Amino acid sequence: MHNVRKIDDDIYFLGVNDRRIELFENVYPVPDGVSYNSYLILDENNCLIDTADASAEKQLKENLAYLLKDGKKLDYIVVNHMEPDHSACLKEIVRDYPEATVVFNAKSLQMAENYGCRFERVIVVAEGNVLPLGKHTLRFVMAPMVHWPEVMVSYDETTKTLFSADAFGSFGTLHGHLYADEIEYKGAYTDEMRRYYTNIVGKYGVQVSSLLKKASGLPIERVCPLHGLIWRRDLSYLLSLYATWASYTFEKQGALVCYSSVYGNTANAAEIFAARLSDGGLKNIALYDVSKTDASYLVAESFRYSHVVLIANTYNAGIFPKMAYFVDELVSHNLKNRTFALVESGSWAPVSGGLLQEKIGKLPGARILEPRTKFVSSPNEDTLSSLLSAADAVLEDLGVGKQQETGIPSEGRIDNTAFFKFSYGLFLLTAKDGKHNGCIINTAVQLTDSPKRVNFAVNKANLTHDMILRTGKANVSILTESAPFSLYTRFGMQSGRTEDKFEGFDGYSVSANGLTYLTRNCAAYLSVTVKEAHDCGSHTLFVAEVDEAVTLSDEKPVTYAYYFENVKPKKQVQAEEKKKGWVCKICGYVYEGEELPADFVCPLCKHGADDFERL
């Protein structure tokens, strides 16, 4: 029986859940199994995007046969990734559909031949090549070492869908859900995404960053990975996670405490250490026994935390095996720029600390705090002080427990961050004067109920401002939390004086007043007529009467705070690559230079020097 899901007018999901598998790649525990995702585009030329693991062959073939019933042909099979969990069914599918042409790149073709896959109908594509299917056109982007050397991703230019191979995937099966926004994805699902990324792709941060750079040039509205859920909303959250992981930037300022213990004495030392951190005011603490927790979870947590504490007993004149394996995994996954604290123990000759330090020294950018502490057999009154001192060194390095020298602002001082506490929304303000145009604003509120009037402020530097002054007409689209960062860059970070902001954009319609409004990522729109205009310095405050008000969705309207926390990409600067300069807190534009001119205006979002901070 088939099990297919429609994700667009003519794009289908053919995924298969594997709930029997216990170890992914025969290494990583997957208590909730894993999904193998394939996709089919039905067009003038029908195209299958990747196949699946051998265990999924029967279900995949049934799904495909159902979609290709009534004599439909399979014209193309795109191979984004030759790893057997995505290509083991390839020969069988070609045997069933001999008219299909298999699309490889040069490296994946060679790899396919190494696996014994040789086909009569083959085309080889390279970076930027396209494959017209009819309505849809696939563009190919090479993504070597994400996480095999032959990997590429396929971008459908028509629906703005990225078929991302192993990138943006996750451990776990799909419990009836297809899309990330159907679940609470910022909890356990993100944890399994992190564990998948750090263990499968984590070593290749440079290559992932290269793919992210390429992806930033594509207007992506949907991401379809080969494992896990599909992303169609909050893509900025997804991309910011990958940018964080690829740059080896920690997510939590805190301490991951990992210990090994045979009879409980070293475990007691770890409890004492963690308690000292807590008593010192540290909020983010995680404590793990390396014998009870699989190393894949510990690797993921090490990517997450800024400081890693290793409390290890000596075993057979070496490091306890489970601890040694965990640290070897950190080294093999190339974790960078972490701070470590080491505590060693042993019943007669503790040596684990020195051996750990030798291993940790292989990690790029690793710092090891002093003092390196040890105790014999069990912590006692003589060794307790050194154990607590080691914990205090972590607290001091984290800057926890020190009185912050903020003081009371002097009279007349203006702290620009105070204004961010206002509960601003974000809106697309559109106008027409010869051509359609629009800009992002954050100040629009209802002024009166009878008559129904609103006011909104617009920066005088914006073309939309001038158009409204001349025509007296505007539309206000109330943006929702689902609005992608690409929407803000299109309408808020380029000028309508030099660009046609609506060119190539199909997410809008025209209201009764002849002006544009958004048809997606929009809670409601208002059509207004300006009644008053007040000069307020950098901005003009418009008071307008509402001519039309239409609710479009039940989605939550986006706030300024939500934009900063979840939409705007986080600033990522690796320690070894820091530049001298300033970054705009609004849009992320970077000004390179030691000093920022006092009158500098961001060329993207038009905010002034007060909204920049040092890199």
XYZ file of C-alpha atoms in Angstrom:
615
model
C 0.000 0.000 0.000
C 1.385 3.403 -0.940
C 2.247 6.135 1.565
C 2.869 9.408 -0.270
C 2.345 13.022 0.785
C 1.787 16.070 -1.398
C 4.036 19.023 -0.534
C 3.250 21.248 -3.535
C 0.947 21.165 -6.552
C 3.162 18.600 -8.229
C 5.917 17.718 -5.714
C 5.473 14.606 -3.585
C 7.181 13.153 -0.534
C 7.953 9.426 -0.776
C 9.653 9.049 2.603
C 9.920 5.769 4.503
C 10.302 5.472 8.281
C 12.738 2.864 9.626
C 11.724 2.157 13.220
C 13.684 -1.097 13.479
C 17.152 0.345 13.042
C 19.092 0.674 16.306
C 22.410 2.124 15.161
C 22.656 4.687 12.362
C 25.742 3.897 10.244
C 26.127 1.051 12.778
C 27.575 3.616 15.226
C 25.024 6.135 16.506
C 22.037 5.073 18.628
C 18.705 6.072 17.094
C 16.079 5.113 19.694
C 13.383 6.718 17.534
C 14.726 5.293 14.275
C 15.334 7.361 11.148
C 13.486 8.411 8.001
C 14.718 8.015 4.427
C 13.258 10.783 2.279
C 12.774 10.705 -1.470
C 10.843 13.217 -3.576
C 9.069 13.100 -6.928
C 8.340 16.052 -9.212
C 5.506 15.391 -11.681
C 5.940 17.565 -14.768
C 6.349 17.234 -18.510
C 9.412 15.246 -17.451
C 8.900 13.368 -14.186
C 11.890 13.420 -11.840
C 12.744 11.349 -8.753
C 15.069 13.068 -6.254
C 17.230 10.337 -4.636
C 16.159 6.841 -3.620
C 16.585 5.171 -0.203
C 18.173 2.512 1.967
C 17.759 -1.140 1.023
C 15.437 -1.651 4.000
C 13.024 0.881 2.466
C 13.012 -0.563 -1.066
C 9.585 -2.262 -1.006
C 7.746 0.774 0.359
C 9.608 3.226 -1.897
C 8.747 1.205 -5.000
C 5.069 1.020 -3.992
C 4.987 4.786 -3.428
C 6.613 5.468 -6.774
C 4.357 3.051 -8.648
C 1.280 4.736 -7.199
C 2.384 8.202 -8.370
C 3.383 6.923 -11.804
C 0.199 4.946 -12.423
C -1.833 5.351 -15.610
C 1.221 4.998 -17.803
C 3.290 7.908 -16.488
C 7.014 7.610 -17.241
C 9.933 8.248 -14.954
C 12.194 10.508 -17.017
C 14.963 11.419 -14.558
C 16.496 10.221 -11.303
C 18.692 12.813 -9.600
C 21.399 11.404 -7.342
C 22.360 14.098 -4.855
C 24.195 11.675 -2.569
C 25.603 8.191 -3.232
C 25.728 6.996 0.372
C 23.880 3.645 0.402
C 21.126 4.841 2.761
C 20.067 7.060 -0.176
C 21.146 5.035 -3.206
C 20.820 1.343 -2.348
C 17.532 1.167 -4.307
C 18.935 2.920 -7.364
C 19.622 -0.183 -9.475
C 16.216 -1.645 -8.713
C 14.413 1.579 -9.598
C 16.283 1.833 -12.926
C 15.453 -1.810 -13.611
C 11.759 -0.998 -13.113
C 11.957 2.221 -15.180
C 14.624 1.609 -17.855
C 13.638 4.767 -19.758
C 14.862 6.940 -16.863
C 18.046 8.981 -17.232
C 20.189 9.092 -14.092
C 21.649 12.489 -13.218
C 25.089 12.415 -11.566
C 27.977 14.789 -11.096
C 31.432 13.554 -12.052
C 32.316 12.365 -8.543
C 29.003 10.663 -7.842
C 29.174 8.869 -11.203
C 32.592 7.450 -10.325
C 31.309 6.446 -6.895
C 28.230 4.787 -8.424
C 30.469 2.710 -10.681
C 32.519 1.719 -7.637
C 29.278 0.428 -6.108
C 28.559 -1.545 -9.280
C 25.938 0.853 -10.657
C 26.394 1.246 -14.414
C 23.528 2.589 -16.499
C 22.922 3.225 -20.191
C 21.127 6.554 -19.728
C 23.305 8.986 -17.771
C 23.958 12.726 -17.802
C 26.685 14.425 -15.794
C 26.081 17.890 -14.347
C 28.360 20.467 -12.761
C 28.049 23.583 -10.598
C 25.237 25.837 -11.817
C 23.930 23.482 -14.520
C 20.152 23.326 -14.906
C 17.728 20.573 -15.803
C 14.422 21.815 -17.331
C 11.530 19.524 -16.443
C 8.744 21.671 -17.956
C 7.177 23.937 -15.382
C 10.044 23.192 -12.992
C 13.757 23.804 -13.488
C 16.365 22.199 -11.257
C 19.659 23.997 -10.632
C 22.559 21.962 -9.233
C 24.879 23.226 -6.509
C 27.944 21.215 -5.514
C 28.337 20.568 -1.764
C 31.479 18.429 -1.390
C 32.102 16.931 2.073
C 28.623 17.735 3.359
C 29.374 15.059 4.258
C 30.778 12.916 1.393
C 32.954 14.297 -1.432
C 30.361 13.720 -4.192
C 27.419 15.489 -2.543
C 25.380 18.069 -4.431
C 22.040 19.724 -3.722
C 19.224 20.482 -6.179
C 17.277 23.746 -6.202
C 13.873 23.999 -7.872
C 13.760 27.542 -9.253
C 9.978 27.414 -9.727
C 8.896 26.607 -6.160
C 12.099 27.854 -4.496
C 12.596 24.414 -2.955
C 16.053 23.204 -1.906
C 16.530 19.432 -1.993
C 19.402 19.559 0.461
C 20.781 15.987 0.603
C 22.058 15.263 4.144
C 22.225 18.959 5.072
C 19.488 20.105 7.491
C 18.595 16.511 8.335
C 17.905 14.852 11.663
C 17.779 11.543 13.453
C 14.304 10.232 14.264
C 11.232 9.068 12.370
C 8.239 11.162 11.356
C 5.265 10.637 13.661
C 2.652 11.472 11.069
C 4.070 14.959 10.722
C 5.754 16.146 7.560
C 6.754 19.731 8.371
C 8.886 21.098 11.188
C 6.298 23.781 11.997
C 3.785 21.046 12.900
C 5.755 20.192 16.072
C 7.644 21.990 18.853
C 10.848 21.862 16.851
C 12.901 24.099 19.159
C 13.068 21.377 21.812
C 13.825 17.702 21.392
C 13.782 17.883 17.589
C 16.519 20.523 17.557
C 18.512 18.321 19.950
C 18.346 15.430 17.491
C 19.203 17.772 14.591
C 22.240 18.904 16.566
C 23.278 15.329 17.353
C 22.865 14.399 13.690
C 24.855 17.406 12.469
C 27.699 17.234 14.986
C 28.309 13.514 14.581
C 27.672 13.126 10.858
C 28.733 16.471 9.398
C 30.460 18.226 12.318
C 34.012 17.678 11.108
C 33.313 19.628 7.925
C 32.409 23.085 9.202
C 34.337 24.867 6.455
C 32.505 22.932 3.754
C 29.121 23.531 5.413
C 29.885 27.256 5.619
C 30.656 27.194 1.894
C 27.257 25.612 1.171
C 25.515 28.161 3.407
C 27.196 30.953 1.456
C 25.917 29.499 -1.799
C 22.455 29.008 -0.308
C 22.332 32.638 0.816
C 22.214 33.624 -2.864
C 19.089 31.545 -3.470
C 15.563 32.692 -2.490
C 14.736 29.499 -0.559
C 11.185 28.987 0.702
C 11.273 25.237 1.428
C 14.050 22.845 2.486
C 13.634 19.115 1.805
C 16.394 17.042 3.452
C 17.063 13.331 3.023
C 16.396 12.640 6.726
C 13.845 14.265 8.994
C 11.170 16.919 8.598
C 10.656 19.408 5.771
C 11.135 23.111 6.558
C 8.769 25.677 5.055
C 8.735 28.319 7.821
C 11.275 29.910 10.176
C 14.087 29.121 7.744
C 16.208 31.788 9.428
C 16.178 29.645 12.588
C 17.334 26.619 10.607
C 20.088 28.539 8.809
C 21.253 30.251 12.002
C 21.622 26.859 13.708
C 23.799 25.610 10.867
C 25.829 28.819 10.809
C 26.456 28.407 14.546
C 27.454 24.766 14.280
C 29.559 25.213 11.143
C 31.554 28.017 12.784
C 31.969 25.941 15.972
C 30.358 28.761 17.940
C 28.895 27.610 21.252
C 25.172 28.043 21.887
C 25.320 28.188 25.686
C 27.664 30.091 27.952
C 27.996 27.368 30.556
C 29.733 24.152 31.603
C 29.370 20.603 30.336
C 30.732 18.311 33.069
C 31.601 14.782 31.899
C 33.042 12.193 34.270
C 34.129 8.562 34.327
C 33.982 6.507 37.504
C 34.228 2.827 38.511
C 33.188 2.771 42.163
C 31.598 6.197 42.562
C 34.447 8.260 44.025
C 35.176 10.206 40.847
C 31.423 10.553 40.321
C 31.244 12.181 43.770
C 33.986 14.597 42.729
C 31.944 15.531 39.654
C 28.878 16.193 41.817
C 30.952 18.421 44.115
C 32.376 20.277 41.101
C 28.919 20.872 39.581
C 27.504 21.974 42.949
C 30.314 24.535 43.296
C 29.490 25.900 39.838
C 25.837 26.213 40.805
C 26.601 27.843 44.168
C 28.821 30.283 42.292
C 25.860 31.450 40.212
C 26.279 29.457 36.984
C 22.892 28.648 35.463
C 23.799 26.439 32.484
C 25.309 23.196 33.796
C 25.008 19.698 32.293
C 26.409 16.629 34.110
C 26.980 13.284 32.361
C 28.468 9.891 33.189
C 30.365 8.874 30.037
C 29.669 5.201 30.791
C 25.918 5.752 30.791
C 25.593 8.234 27.921
C 26.583 7.394 24.369
C 29.422 9.524 23.035
C 27.229 10.874 20.199
C 25.128 12.775 22.760
C 28.260 14.076 24.496
C 29.758 15.287 21.213
C 26.540 17.196 20.501
C 26.596 18.749 23.979
C 30.244 19.739 23.523
C 29.283 21.695 20.410
C 26.546 23.335 22.500
C 28.506 24.506 25.563
C 31.336 27.028 25.881
C 33.261 25.126 28.596
C 33.860 21.366 28.882
C 34.971 19.857 32.210
C 36.533 16.379 32.047
C 36.789 14.543 35.374
C 38.484 11.238 34.597
C 39.819 8.308 36.566
C 43.002 6.481 35.618
C 42.477 2.942 34.315
C 45.226 0.443 33.452
C 47.778 3.304 33.538
C 45.703 5.199 31.002
C 42.404 7.034 30.588
C 39.222 5.183 31.500
C 38.132 3.617 28.146
C 34.758 5.334 27.838
C 36.310 8.739 28.563
C 39.148 8.071 26.122
C 36.644 7.154 23.411
C 34.590 10.282 24.021
C 37.623 12.580 23.807
C 38.845 10.774 20.681
C 35.419 11.475 19.159
C 35.816 15.184 19.944
C 39.166 15.155 18.183
C 37.858 13.224 15.166
C 34.928 15.652 14.829
C 37.289 18.638 14.877
C 35.615 20.597 17.681
C 37.131 24.082 17.796
C 37.481 26.987 20.198
C 36.366 25.386 23.451
C 37.682 25.910 26.957
C 38.491 22.801 29.017
C 39.030 22.103 32.702
C 40.684 18.795 33.665
C 40.492 16.785 36.877
C 42.316 13.450 37.187
C 42.024 10.681 39.748
C 43.545 7.295 40.486
C 44.056 4.986 43.426
C 47.870 4.999 43.288
C 49.243 6.827 40.242
C 46.861 9.324 38.574
C 47.951 9.960 34.986
C 44.681 10.547 33.131
C 44.978 14.357 33.274
C 48.236 14.530 31.349
C 46.980 12.062 28.769
C 43.758 14.031 28.356
C 45.711 17.251 27.941
C 47.735 15.629 25.160
C 44.544 14.647 23.320
C 42.793 17.972 23.882
C 45.850 19.770 22.566
C 45.000 18.425 19.105
C 41.782 20.440 18.984
C 42.079 23.787 17.155
C 41.661 26.766 19.443
C 41.374 24.655 22.607
C 42.182 26.372 25.925
C 42.951 24.390 29.071
C 42.379 26.192 32.354
C 44.744 26.051 35.276
C 45.020 24.515 37.744
C 44.817 20.945 36.435
C 43.555 19.165 39.520
C 44.021 15.645 40.846
C 43.086 13.533 43.823
C 43.968 9.989 44.934
C 41.261 7.391 45.508
C 38.542 9.788 46.671
C 38.162 13.499 47.365
C 38.933 14.351 50.989
C 39.690 17.361 53.169
C 43.222 17.594 51.780
C 42.143 17.586 48.105
C 38.769 19.277 48.351
C 40.195 22.786 48.189
C 42.008 22.089 44.918
C 38.813 20.607 43.416
C 36.842 23.699 44.419
C 39.611 25.938 43.081
C 39.311 24.233 39.699
C 35.570 24.933 39.696
C 36.215 28.540 40.717
C 38.622 28.866 37.765
C 35.742 27.890 35.433
C 33.463 30.439 37.108
C 36.100 33.141 36.811
C 36.703 32.347 33.149
C 32.960 32.577 32.525
C 32.760 35.847 34.428
C 30.080 34.451 36.729
C 29.581 35.699 40.258
C 31.323 39.036 39.760
C 29.441 42.221 40.488
C 28.610 43.883 37.211
C 29.752 47.470 37.098
C 26.689 48.837 35.371
C 25.702 51.491 37.915
C 22.869 53.958 37.392
C 22.780 55.810 34.085
C 23.829 59.435 34.422
C 21.205 62.099 33.886
C 20.493 62.670 30.211
C 22.132 59.422 29.063
C 20.345 57.673 26.184
C 20.797 53.920 25.906
C 19.533 52.940 22.458
C 18.891 49.348 23.559
C 16.180 50.675 25.888
C 14.057 51.471 22.856
C 14.151 47.813 21.800
C 11.999 47.038 24.856
C 9.003 48.651 23.181
C 6.653 45.990 21.776
C 7.143 47.006 18.145
C 5.628 45.003 15.336
C 7.013 44.738 11.814
C 5.051 45.759 8.734
C 5.411 46.040 4.981
C 4.301 49.515 3.914
C 3.498 49.711 0.194
C 2.722 52.588 -2.143
C 2.447 53.294 -5.861
C 3.600 56.306 -7.830
C 4.288 55.148 -11.367
C 5.568 51.816 -9.989
C 4.875 49.643 -6.975
C 7.281 49.939 -4.050
C 7.446 49.033 -0.379
C 9.584 49.228 2.740
C 9.714 47.592 6.168
C 8.574 49.735 9.102
C 8.227 49.007 12.814
C 5.872 51.746 13.994
C 2.241 51.378 12.978
C -0.592 51.533 15.519
C -4.307 52.196 15.702
C -4.903 55.797 16.722
C -8.706 56.094 16.987
C -11.696 53.797 16.655
C -14.221 56.333 15.326
C -13.243 57.248 12.720
C -10.854 54.317 12.311
C -7.427 55.860 11.977
C -3.871 54.612 12.257
C -0.514 56.311 12.370
C 2.840 55.116 11.092
C 6.316 56.604 10.862
C 8.524 56.310 7.770
C 12.194 57.173 7.339
C 12.602 60.088 4.938
C 15.406 58.226 3.161
C 12.914 55.661 1.833
C 11.386 56.053 -1.621
C 8.091 54.775 -0.176
C 8.057 57.844 2.077
C 8.176 60.191 -0.904
C 5.548 58.210 -2.800
C 3.084 58.418 0.113
C 3.713 62.143 0.488
C 2.818 62.654 -3.185
C -0.125 60.251 -3.484
C -1.600 60.146 0.031
C -2.292 56.413 -0.327
C -0.673 53.362 1.322
C -1.201 49.743 2.305
C 0.062 48.243 5.559
C 0.680 44.471 5.564
C 1.036 43.085 9.102
C 3.882 40.560 8.956
C 3.753 37.217 10.787
C 6.366 35.118 12.553
C 6.626 32.925 9.444
C 8.043 35.787 7.346
C 11.512 34.658 6.160
C 14.619 36.812 6.404
C 14.599 37.014 2.593
C 11.398 39.089 2.818
C 13.117 41.612 5.078
C 16.184 41.773 2.847
C 14.022 42.278 -0.261
C 11.899 45.123 1.127
C 14.046 46.485 3.943
C 17.655 46.186 2.845
C 17.711 47.496 -0.711
C 16.555 50.769 -2.179
C 13.512 51.160 -4.404
C 15.368 54.018 -6.082
C 17.698 51.543 -7.760
C 15.837 48.210 -7.524
C 12.394 46.937 -8.470
C 11.520 45.233 -5.194
C 8.587 43.331 -6.676
C 10.516 41.884 -9.623
C 10.436 38.085 -9.437
C 8.271 38.201 -6.297
C 4.922 36.391 -6.442
C 3.700 36.622 -2.854
C 1.422 39.608 -3.337
C -1.874 40.784 -4.796
C -3.472 44.170 -5.463
C -6.236 45.622 -3.276
C -9.169 47.818 -4.319
C -7.031 50.992 -4.073
C -4.582 49.628 -6.652
C -1.747 49.050 -4.185
C 0.011 45.803 -3.325
C -0.373 43.707 -0.177
C 1.218 40.429 0.869
C -0.708 37.200 0.319
C 1.535 35.062 2.538
C 3.462 35.682 5.768
C 0.744 38.256 6.473
C -1.901 38.347 9.237
C -3.933 41.203 7.737
C -3.645 44.275 5.570
C -5.039 47.803 5.791
C -5.629 50.208 2.918
C -5.397 53.818 4.111
C -5.690 57.428 2.982
C -3.337 59.961 4.582
C -5.028 62.790 6.477
C -2.018 64.419 8.171
C 1.776 64.363 7.809
C 4.039 65.607 10.616
C 7.764 66.267 10.207
C 9.525 64.440 13.058
C 13.191 64.831 12.131
C 14.524 61.649 10.509
C 10.955 60.378 9.992
C 7.565 61.645 8.922
C 4.597 60.618 11.042
C 1.560 59.914 8.882
C -1.988 59.892 10.286
C -4.298 57.982 7.959
C -7.916 56.890 7.749
C -8.608 53.200 7.095
C -10.474 52.497 3.851
C -10.263 48.706 3.966
C -9.117 46.142 6.582
C -8.858 42.428 5.711
C -7.755 39.507 7.888
C -5.694 36.968 5.914
C -4.493 34.384 8.466
C -4.475 33.348 12.126
C -0.680 33.346 12.297
C 0.956 35.325 15.071
C 2.042 38.836 14.070
C 5.810 39.199 14.352
C 7.314 41.481 16.982
C 10.627 43.295 16.852
C 11.871 41.056 19.668
C 10.876 37.899 17.744
C 12.663 39.204 14.650
C 15.917 39.724 16.557
C 15.755 36.390 18.358
C 14.490 34.084 15.608
C 14.678 35.701 12.165
C 17.746 37.900 11.854
C 20.806 35.635 11.390
C 23.011 35.584 14.454
C 26.386 37.274 14.207
C 28.997 34.552 13.693
C 32.674 35.478 13.795
C 35.256 32.817 14.509
C 37.908 33.845 16.978
C 40.729 33.248 14.547
C 38.929 35.212 11.796
C 37.735 38.279 13.704
C 37.844 41.484 11.738
C 38.122 44.981 13.075
C 34.860 46.663 12.428
C 31.271 47.284 13.393
C 28.090 45.292 12.809
C 24.575 46.669 12.430
C 22.341 45.242 15.150
C 19.314 45.591 12.902
C 20.336 43.786 9.710
C 23.850 42.413 10.281
C 25.692 44.664 7.786
C 29.417 44.802 8.635
C 31.435 48.025 8.391
C 35.152 47.230 8.301
C 37.366 49.743 10.032
C 38.682 50.717 13.446
C 36.298 53.643 13.915
C 32.726 54.066 12.709
C 31.931 57.611 11.501
C 29.379 59.281 13.767
C 27.174 60.144 10.788
C 27.387 56.687 9.182
C 24.083 55.296 7.879
C 23.692 51.569 7.207
C 23.399 51.137 3.417
C 20.985 48.229 3.900
C 18.479 49.158 6.599
C 19.193 52.914 6.835
C 19.793 52.870 10.610
C 22.435 55.194 12.010
C 25.706 54.694 13.870
C 23.913 54.317 17.213
C 22.584 50.944 16.067
C 26.065 49.498 15.363
C 28.267 47.554 17.783
C 31.893 46.438 17.593
C 32.647 43.014 16.170
